[in-house]
């Protein structure tokens, strides 16, 4: 992954997102594959979906990932029972200082997964970074539900942006959206359509800006875990499934060239790792975003000075140094 040369490396913040697949099959091996690749990627923030929890709400899987990476589990909630036993939910992990964390109610109580997890972090450059890990409703006929869920996430992020405005925040939304790029959900996020409440918003999608078209699919028919998942929902011939891009990383606002702007992106946890075997039925995404230091404010006395006065002072300064003849 090659970040733009204009962006200093110490001003980049790396986020990785992955739907882990909460199936109990080979969970230990798949968790080990995830930990190994995270050791190479070294993200500052990790967003996970379909985390496997035990019946008591603990997660051996999260504990293993946290121990291996040195990250803290900042937000994680066991939400619903899986048909194979155990519970599933989302999580946000990071070693960055946490200003607050918790869950976002998605306003769809009829859906078993009705919470997104979030954390407000302090970047090394001092800027606040709001991170949301979301797993939206599954199903081809659930687009209206997903639109309600993203509308709720957007409203909460707006509130957090206002609360942390003195820290010049950026906001990142990552996860498994279960929807195609041209869907109503994504059209709402990129400003082309209205939310479930009739309002509008704008987010910048990382793939649209810095994604590799050859690495578009995050769920591929050739993935053996995808095939297993397909058979589990009655799709006998999984090779007939289209490859799909349903996992995303978004940054809040018109971020092009501004703090929060995505500058590099790659697909992660694929079958092209040195193991030749994917860690999940989803491929993950790793994105570098620009998080520059907070600039000092212009002193009030300078803001109050008329431009003609400043220009006159500049002429006097040049005359005194002999630079102006």
Short mmCIF file of C-alpha atoms in Angstrom, two decimals:
data_model
loop_
_atom_site.label_atom_id
_atom_site.label_comp_id
_atom_site.label_asym_id
_atom_site.label_seq_id
_atom_site.Cartn_x
_atom_site.Cartn_y
_atom_site.Cartn_z
CA UNK A 1 0.00 0.00 0.00
CA UNK A 2 1.51 3.31 -1.12
CA UNK A 3 0.16 6.41 0.63
CA UNK A 4 0.30 9.67 -1.25
CA UNK A 5 3.82 11.05 -1.02
CA UNK A 6 2.49 14.44 0.05
CA UNK A 7 1.18 13.03 3.35
CA UNK A 8 3.79 12.53 6.12
CA UNK A 9 3.77 8.98 7.46
CA UNK A 10 3.36 10.17 11.04
CA UNK A 11 0.09 11.88 10.06
CA UNK A 12 -1.51 8.68 8.77
CA UNK A 13 -3.98 6.71 10.85
CA UNK A 14 -4.63 3.11 9.79
CA UNK A 15 -8.00 1.39 10.24
CA UNK A 16 -8.73 -2.25 9.45
CA UNK A 17 -12.22 -3.76 9.29
CA UNK A 18 -13.28 -7.40 8.97
CA UNK A 19 -16.41 -9.50 9.32
CA UNK A 20 -14.96 -12.43 11.27
CA UNK A 21 -17.72 -14.96 10.53
CA UNK A 22 -19.05 -16.24 13.85
CA UNK A 23 -19.33 -19.85 12.71
CA UNK A 24 -17.68 -22.13 15.30
CA UNK A 25 -15.92 -24.17 12.61
CA UNK A 26 -12.16 -23.81 12.94
CA UNK A 27 -12.62 -20.65 14.99
CA UNK A 28 -9.22 -21.06 16.62
CA UNK A 29 -7.40 -21.36 13.30
CA UNK A 30 -9.29 -18.47 11.74
CA UNK A 31 -8.58 -16.28 14.76
CA UNK A 32 -4.91 -17.18 14.46
CA UNK A 33 -4.91 -16.17 10.79
CA UNK A 34 -6.50 -12.84 11.71
CA UNK A 35 -3.93 -12.18 14.43
CA UNK A 36 -1.06 -13.03 12.11
CA UNK A 37 -2.16 -10.63 9.41
CA UNK A 38 -2.89 -7.90 11.94
CA UNK A 39 0.72 -8.26 13.05
CA UNK A 40 1.77 -7.32 9.53
CA UNK A 41 -0.84 -4.60 8.96
CA UNK A 42 -0.41 -2.95 12.39
CA UNK A 43 -3.60 -0.86 12.31
CA UNK A 44 -4.21 1.80 14.93
CA UNK A 45 -7.91 0.91 14.96
CA UNK A 46 -9.67 -2.40 14.36
CA UNK A 47 -13.38 -2.75 13.58
CA UNK A 48 -14.84 -6.25 13.75
CA UNK A 49 -18.24 -7.70 12.91
CA UNK A 50 -19.66 -11.16 13.68
CA UNK A 51 -17.39 -11.52 16.67
CA UNK A 52 -18.05 -14.77 18.50
CA UNK A 53 -19.13 -14.38 22.13
CA UNK A 54 -19.76 -17.05 24.73
CA UNK A 55 -23.17 -17.49 26.33
CA UNK A 56 -22.06 -15.42 29.33
CA UNK A 57 -21.17 -12.46 27.09
CA UNK A 58 -17.39 -12.93 27.21
CA UNK A 59 -15.37 -13.48 24.03
CA UNK A 60 -12.37 -15.78 23.90
CA UNK A 61 -11.89 -14.61 20.33
CA UNK A 62 -11.65 -10.94 21.30
CA UNK A 63 -9.38 -11.77 24.22
CA UNK A 64 -7.01 -13.61 21.89
CA UNK A 65 -6.93 -10.78 19.35
CA UNK A 66 -6.39 -8.16 22.05
CA UNK A 67 -3.57 -10.16 23.64
CA UNK A 68 -1.85 -10.74 20.30
CA UNK A 69 -2.10 -7.15 19.02
CA UNK A 70 -1.78 -5.18 22.25
CA UNK A 71 -5.05 -3.41 21.51
CA UNK A 72 -7.79 -2.77 24.05
CA UNK A 73 -11.37 -3.86 23.47
CA UNK A 74 -13.11 -0.50 23.72
CA UNK A 75 -16.64 -1.41 22.67
CA UNK A 76 -18.20 -4.83 22.18
CA UNK A 77 -21.67 -6.19 22.78
CA UNK A 78 -22.95 -9.78 22.50
CA UNK A 79 -26.27 -9.24 20.78
CA UNK A 80 -27.96 -12.38 19.52
CA UNK A 81 -27.72 -16.15 19.59
CA UNK A 82 -26.28 -17.94 16.59
CA UNK A 83 -27.90 -21.12 15.32
CA UNK A 84 -24.66 -23.02 16.01
CA UNK A 85 -24.54 -21.78 19.59
CA UNK A 86 -22.77 -18.80 21.10
CA UNK A 87 -23.56 -15.15 20.50
CA UNK A 88 -22.46 -12.60 17.90
CA UNK A 89 -21.83 -8.86 17.81
CA UNK A 90 -19.50 -6.05 16.74
CA UNK A 91 -16.38 -4.58 18.32
CA UNK A 92 -13.93 -1.67 18.19
CA UNK A 93 -10.35 -2.22 19.36
CA UNK A 94 -7.44 0.23 19.58
CA UNK A 95 -4.34 1.03 21.60
CA UNK A 96 -5.06 4.77 21.22
CA UNK A 97 -6.41 6.69 24.23
CA UNK A 98 -10.18 6.42 24.44
CA UNK A 99 -12.26 9.51 25.19
CA UNK A 100 -15.53 7.54 25.29
CA UNK A 101 -17.09 4.42 23.82
CA UNK A 102 -20.39 2.60 23.68
CA UNK A 103 -23.19 1.37 21.43
CA UNK A 104 -25.46 3.05 18.89
CA UNK A 105 -29.08 1.88 18.81
CA UNK A 106 -30.00 1.37 15.16
CA UNK A 107 -33.74 2.01 15.59
CA UNK A 108 -34.66 -1.44 14.20
CA UNK A 109 -35.70 -3.53 17.23
CA UNK A 110 -37.09 -6.23 14.94
CA UNK A 111 -33.52 -7.07 13.84
CA UNK A 112 -31.43 -9.31 16.16
CA UNK A 113 -28.29 -7.24 15.47
CA UNK A 114 -29.55 -3.80 16.45
CA UNK A 115 -26.42 -2.13 17.83
CA UNK A 116 -23.34 -0.62 16.21
CA UNK A 117 -20.27 -0.11 18.40
CA UNK A 118 -18.35 3.17 18.55
CA UNK A 119 -15.33 4.72 20.22
CA UNK A 120 -13.96 8.27 20.29
CA UNK A 121 -10.17 8.09 20.20
CA UNK A 122 -7.36 10.59 20.50
CA UNK A 123 -5.01 10.30 17.52
CA UNK A 124 -1.26 10.76 18.06
CA UNK A 125 -1.63 14.16 16.39
CA UNK A 126 -4.13 15.23 19.07
CA UNK A 127 -7.21 15.11 16.88
CA UNK A 128 -10.34 13.24 18.00
CA UNK A 129 -11.28 10.25 15.82
CA UNK A 130 -14.82 8.88 16.00
CA UNK A 131 -14.94 5.23 14.87
CA UNK A 132 -18.09 3.16 14.26
CA UNK A 133 -18.17 -0.59 13.57
CA UNK A 134 -21.47 -1.66 12.04
CA UNK A 135 -23.10 -4.80 10.70
CA UNK A 136 -26.26 -3.86 8.84
CA UNK A 137 -29.30 -6.06 8.26
CA UNK A 138 -28.87 -9.06 5.96
CA UNK A 139 -31.23 -9.83 3.09
CA UNK A 140 -32.03 -8.65 -0.40
CA UNK A 141 -35.39 -7.28 0.74
CA UNK A 142 -33.99 -5.41 3.76
CA UNK A 143 -32.71 -2.24 2.08
CA UNK A 144 -35.28 -0.06 3.82
CA UNK A 145 -34.12 -1.45 7.17
CA UNK A 146 -30.48 -0.76 6.33
CA UNK A 147 -31.41 2.81 5.40
CA UNK A 148 -33.02 3.28 8.82
CA UNK A 149 -29.89 1.89 10.46
CA UNK A 150 -27.46 4.18 8.61
CA UNK A 151 -29.72 7.16 9.29
CA UNK A 152 -29.46 6.39 13.02
CA UNK A 153 -25.66 6.03 12.80
CA UNK A 154 -25.35 9.34 10.94
CA UNK A 155 -27.44 11.14 13.57
CA UNK A 156 -25.26 9.82 16.39
CA UNK A 157 -22.05 10.71 14.58
CA UNK A 158 -23.31 14.25 13.98
CA UNK A 159 -23.96 14.56 17.71
CA UNK A 160 -20.46 13.31 18.53
CA UNK A 161 -18.92 15.69 15.97
CA UNK A 162 -20.64 18.59 17.72
CA UNK A 163 -19.60 17.44 21.19
CA UNK A 164 -15.95 17.08 20.21
CA UNK A 165 -15.73 20.09 17.88
CA UNK A 166 -12.96 21.64 19.99
CA UNK A 167 -10.81 18.59 19.16
CA UNK A 168 -11.37 19.00 15.40
CA UNK A 169 -12.74 15.46 14.96
CA UNK A 170 -12.84 13.14 11.99
CA UNK A 171 -15.30 10.25 11.86
CA UNK A 172 -14.88 6.82 10.29
CA UNK A 173 -17.66 4.30 9.63
CA UNK A 174 -16.60 0.75 8.79
CA UNK A 175 -18.19 -2.63 8.50
CA UNK A 176 -20.33 -5.15 6.68
CA UNK A 177 -23.23 -3.25 5.11
CA UNK A 178 -24.74 -6.24 3.25
CA UNK A 179 -25.60 -3.95 0.35
CA UNK A 180 -24.23 -3.03 -3.08
CA UNK A 181 -22.47 0.26 -3.92
CA UNK A 182 -25.47 1.70 -5.78
CA UNK A 183 -28.01 0.91 -3.06
CA UNK A 184 -30.26 3.42 -1.30
CA UNK A 185 -28.13 3.03 1.83
CA UNK A 186 -24.94 4.03 0.05
CA UNK A 187 -26.66 6.70 -2.01
CA UNK A 188 -27.79 8.28 1.25
CA UNK A 189 -24.26 8.25 2.63
CA UNK A 190 -22.74 9.79 -0.48
CA UNK A 191 -25.35 12.54 -0.68
CA UNK A 192 -27.35 11.23 -3.63
CA UNK A 193 -30.43 10.13 -1.71
CA UNK A 194 -32.46 10.88 1.39
CA UNK A 195 -32.25 9.05 4.70
CA UNK A 196 -35.13 7.24 6.39
CA UNK A 197 -36.12 10.55 8.00
CA UNK A 198 -36.09 12.45 4.72
CA UNK A 199 -32.84 14.25 5.58
CA UNK A 200 -29.53 14.25 3.75
CA UNK A 201 -25.92 13.74 4.71
CA UNK A 202 -22.54 13.31 3.07
CA UNK A 203 -19.74 10.81 3.66
CA UNK A 204 -16.69 10.02 1.49
CA UNK A 205 -16.18 6.36 0.61
CA UNK A 206 -12.57 5.17 0.70
CA UNK A 207 -12.85 2.75 -2.22
CA UNK A 208 -14.31 5.38 -4.53
CA UNK A 209 -11.28 7.57 -3.85
CA UNK A 210 -8.30 5.21 -3.48
CA UNK A 211 -9.60 1.67 -4.07
CA UNK A 212 -8.12 -0.77 -6.56
CA UNK A 213 -10.83 -1.89 -9.04
CA UNK A 214 -9.14 -5.30 -9.22
CA UNK A 215 -9.74 -5.71 -5.47
CA UNK A 216 -13.35 -4.59 -5.39
CA UNK A 217 -15.10 -7.75 -4.16
CA UNK A 218 -15.21 -8.32 -0.42
CA UNK A 219 -17.33 -11.48 -0.75
CA UNK A 220 -16.14 -13.78 -3.53
CA UNK A 221 -17.70 -17.01 -4.77
CA UNK A 222 -14.29 -18.70 -4.85
CA UNK A 223 -13.77 -18.18 -1.11
CA UNK A 224 -14.36 -21.57 0.62
CA UNK A 225 -15.92 -19.84 3.63
CA UNK A 226 -18.33 -17.99 1.32
CA UNK A 227 -19.31 -21.34 -0.19
CA UNK A 228 -19.95 -22.79 3.26
CA UNK A 229 -22.05 -19.77 4.27
CA UNK A 230 -24.05 -20.03 1.03
CA UNK A 231 -24.82 -23.69 1.61
CA UNK A 232 -25.94 -22.83 5.13
CA UNK A 233 -28.71 -20.61 3.72
CA UNK A 234 -29.81 -23.07 1.04
CA UNK A 235 -27.65 -22.01 -1.93
CA UNK A 236 -26.47 -25.33 -3.30
CA UNK A 237 -24.39 -24.03 -6.21
CA UNK A 238 -22.38 -21.22 -4.66
CA UNK A 239 -20.21 -20.92 -7.75
CA UNK A 240 -23.18 -19.21 -9.42
CA UNK A 241 -23.10 -16.35 -6.92
CA UNK A 242 -21.75 -13.01 -8.17
CA UNK A 243 -18.74 -11.51 -6.44
CA UNK A 244 -19.95 -8.60 -4.32
CA UNK A 245 -18.58 -5.45 -2.67
CA UNK A 246 -20.58 -5.15 0.54
CA UNK A 247 -17.95 -4.06 3.09
CA UNK A 248 -17.01 -0.38 3.34
CA UNK A 249 -14.98 2.31 5.03
CA UNK A 250 -16.50 5.81 5.00
CA UNK A 251 -15.19 9.09 6.37
CA UNK A 252 -17.60 11.82 7.43
CA UNK A 253 -18.10 14.88 5.24
CA UNK A 254 -16.53 16.13 2.03
CA UNK A 255 -13.13 14.84 3.11
CA UNK A 256 -11.22 15.17 -0.16
CA UNK A 257 -7.87 16.74 0.70
CA UNK A 258 -9.04 17.47 4.25
CA UNK A 259 -8.37 15.78 7.59
CA UNK A 260 -9.96 12.34 7.44
CA UNK A 261 -9.24 11.97 3.73
CA UNK A 262 -8.46 8.36 2.69
CA UNK A 263 -5.05 8.25 1.02
CA UNK A 264 -4.47 4.50 0.57
CA UNK A 265 -6.46 1.28 0.72
CA UNK A 266 -5.95 -2.44 0.35
CA UNK A 267 -7.96 -5.63 0.71
CA UNK A 268 -6.89 -7.81 3.65
CA UNK A 269 -7.35 -11.35 5.02
CA UNK A 270 -7.69 -12.84 1.53
CA UNK A 271 -6.52 -16.16 0.11
CA UNK A 272 -3.44 -14.36 -1.27
CA UNK A 273 -1.78 -14.33 2.16
CA UNK A 274 1.23 -16.58 2.62
CA UNK A 275 -1.13 -19.23 4.00
CA UNK A 276 -3.19 -19.32 0.82
CA UNK A 277 -6.36 -19.47 2.90
CA UNK A 278 -8.79 -16.70 3.90
CA UNK A 279 -9.68 -16.02 7.53
CA UNK A 280 -13.40 -15.43 6.90
CA UNK A 281 -16.17 -15.52 4.32
CA UNK A 282 -15.49 -11.78 3.93
CA UNK A 283 -12.29 -10.11 2.86
CA UNK A 284 -11.23 -7.25 5.11
CA UNK A 285 -10.28 -3.69 4.24
CA UNK A 286 -7.34 -1.63 5.48
CA UNK A 287 -7.40 2.12 4.93
CA UNK A 288 -4.93 4.89 5.77
CA UNK A 289 -6.56 8.25 6.46
CA UNK A 290 -4.96 11.64 6.94
CA UNK A 291 -5.06 12.84 10.54
CA UNK A 292 -2.82 15.94 10.69
CA UNK A 293 -1.97 17.92 13.83
CA UNK A 294 -4.43 20.55 14.95
CA UNK A 295 -3.20 23.91 13.73
CA UNK A 296 -3.02 26.85 16.13
CA UNK A 297 -5.80 29.38 15.69
CA UNK A 298 -5.01 32.75 14.14
CA UNK A 299 -4.73 35.33 16.99
CA UNK A 300 -7.79 37.55 17.31
CA UNK A 301 -5.70 40.72 16.91
CA UNK A 302 -4.52 39.54 13.48
CA UNK A 303 -8.02 38.59 12.39
CA UNK A 304 -9.16 42.12 13.27
CA UNK A 305 -6.46 43.85 11.22
CA UNK A 306 -7.51 45.21 7.83
CA UNK A 307 -5.67 43.72 4.80
CA UNK A 308 -4.50 47.20 3.71
CA UNK A 309 -2.83 47.73 7.09
CA UNK A 310 -1.02 44.38 6.82
CA UNK A 311 0.12 45.22 3.28
CA UNK A 312 1.43 48.61 4.42
CA UNK A 313 3.35 46.98 7.29
CA UNK A 314 4.90 44.52 4.85
CA UNK A 315 6.17 47.40 2.64
CA UNK A 316 7.73 49.12 5.68
CA UNK A 317 9.43 45.88 6.73
CA UNK A 318 10.87 45.35 3.25
CA UNK A 319 12.15 48.95 3.08
CA UNK A 320 13.89 48.60 6.44
CA UNK A 321 15.71 45.43 5.31
CA UNK A 322 16.66 46.96 1.99
CA UNK A 323 14.78 44.31 0.09
CA UNK A 324 12.52 46.97 -1.47
CA UNK A 325 14.24 49.72 -3.45
#
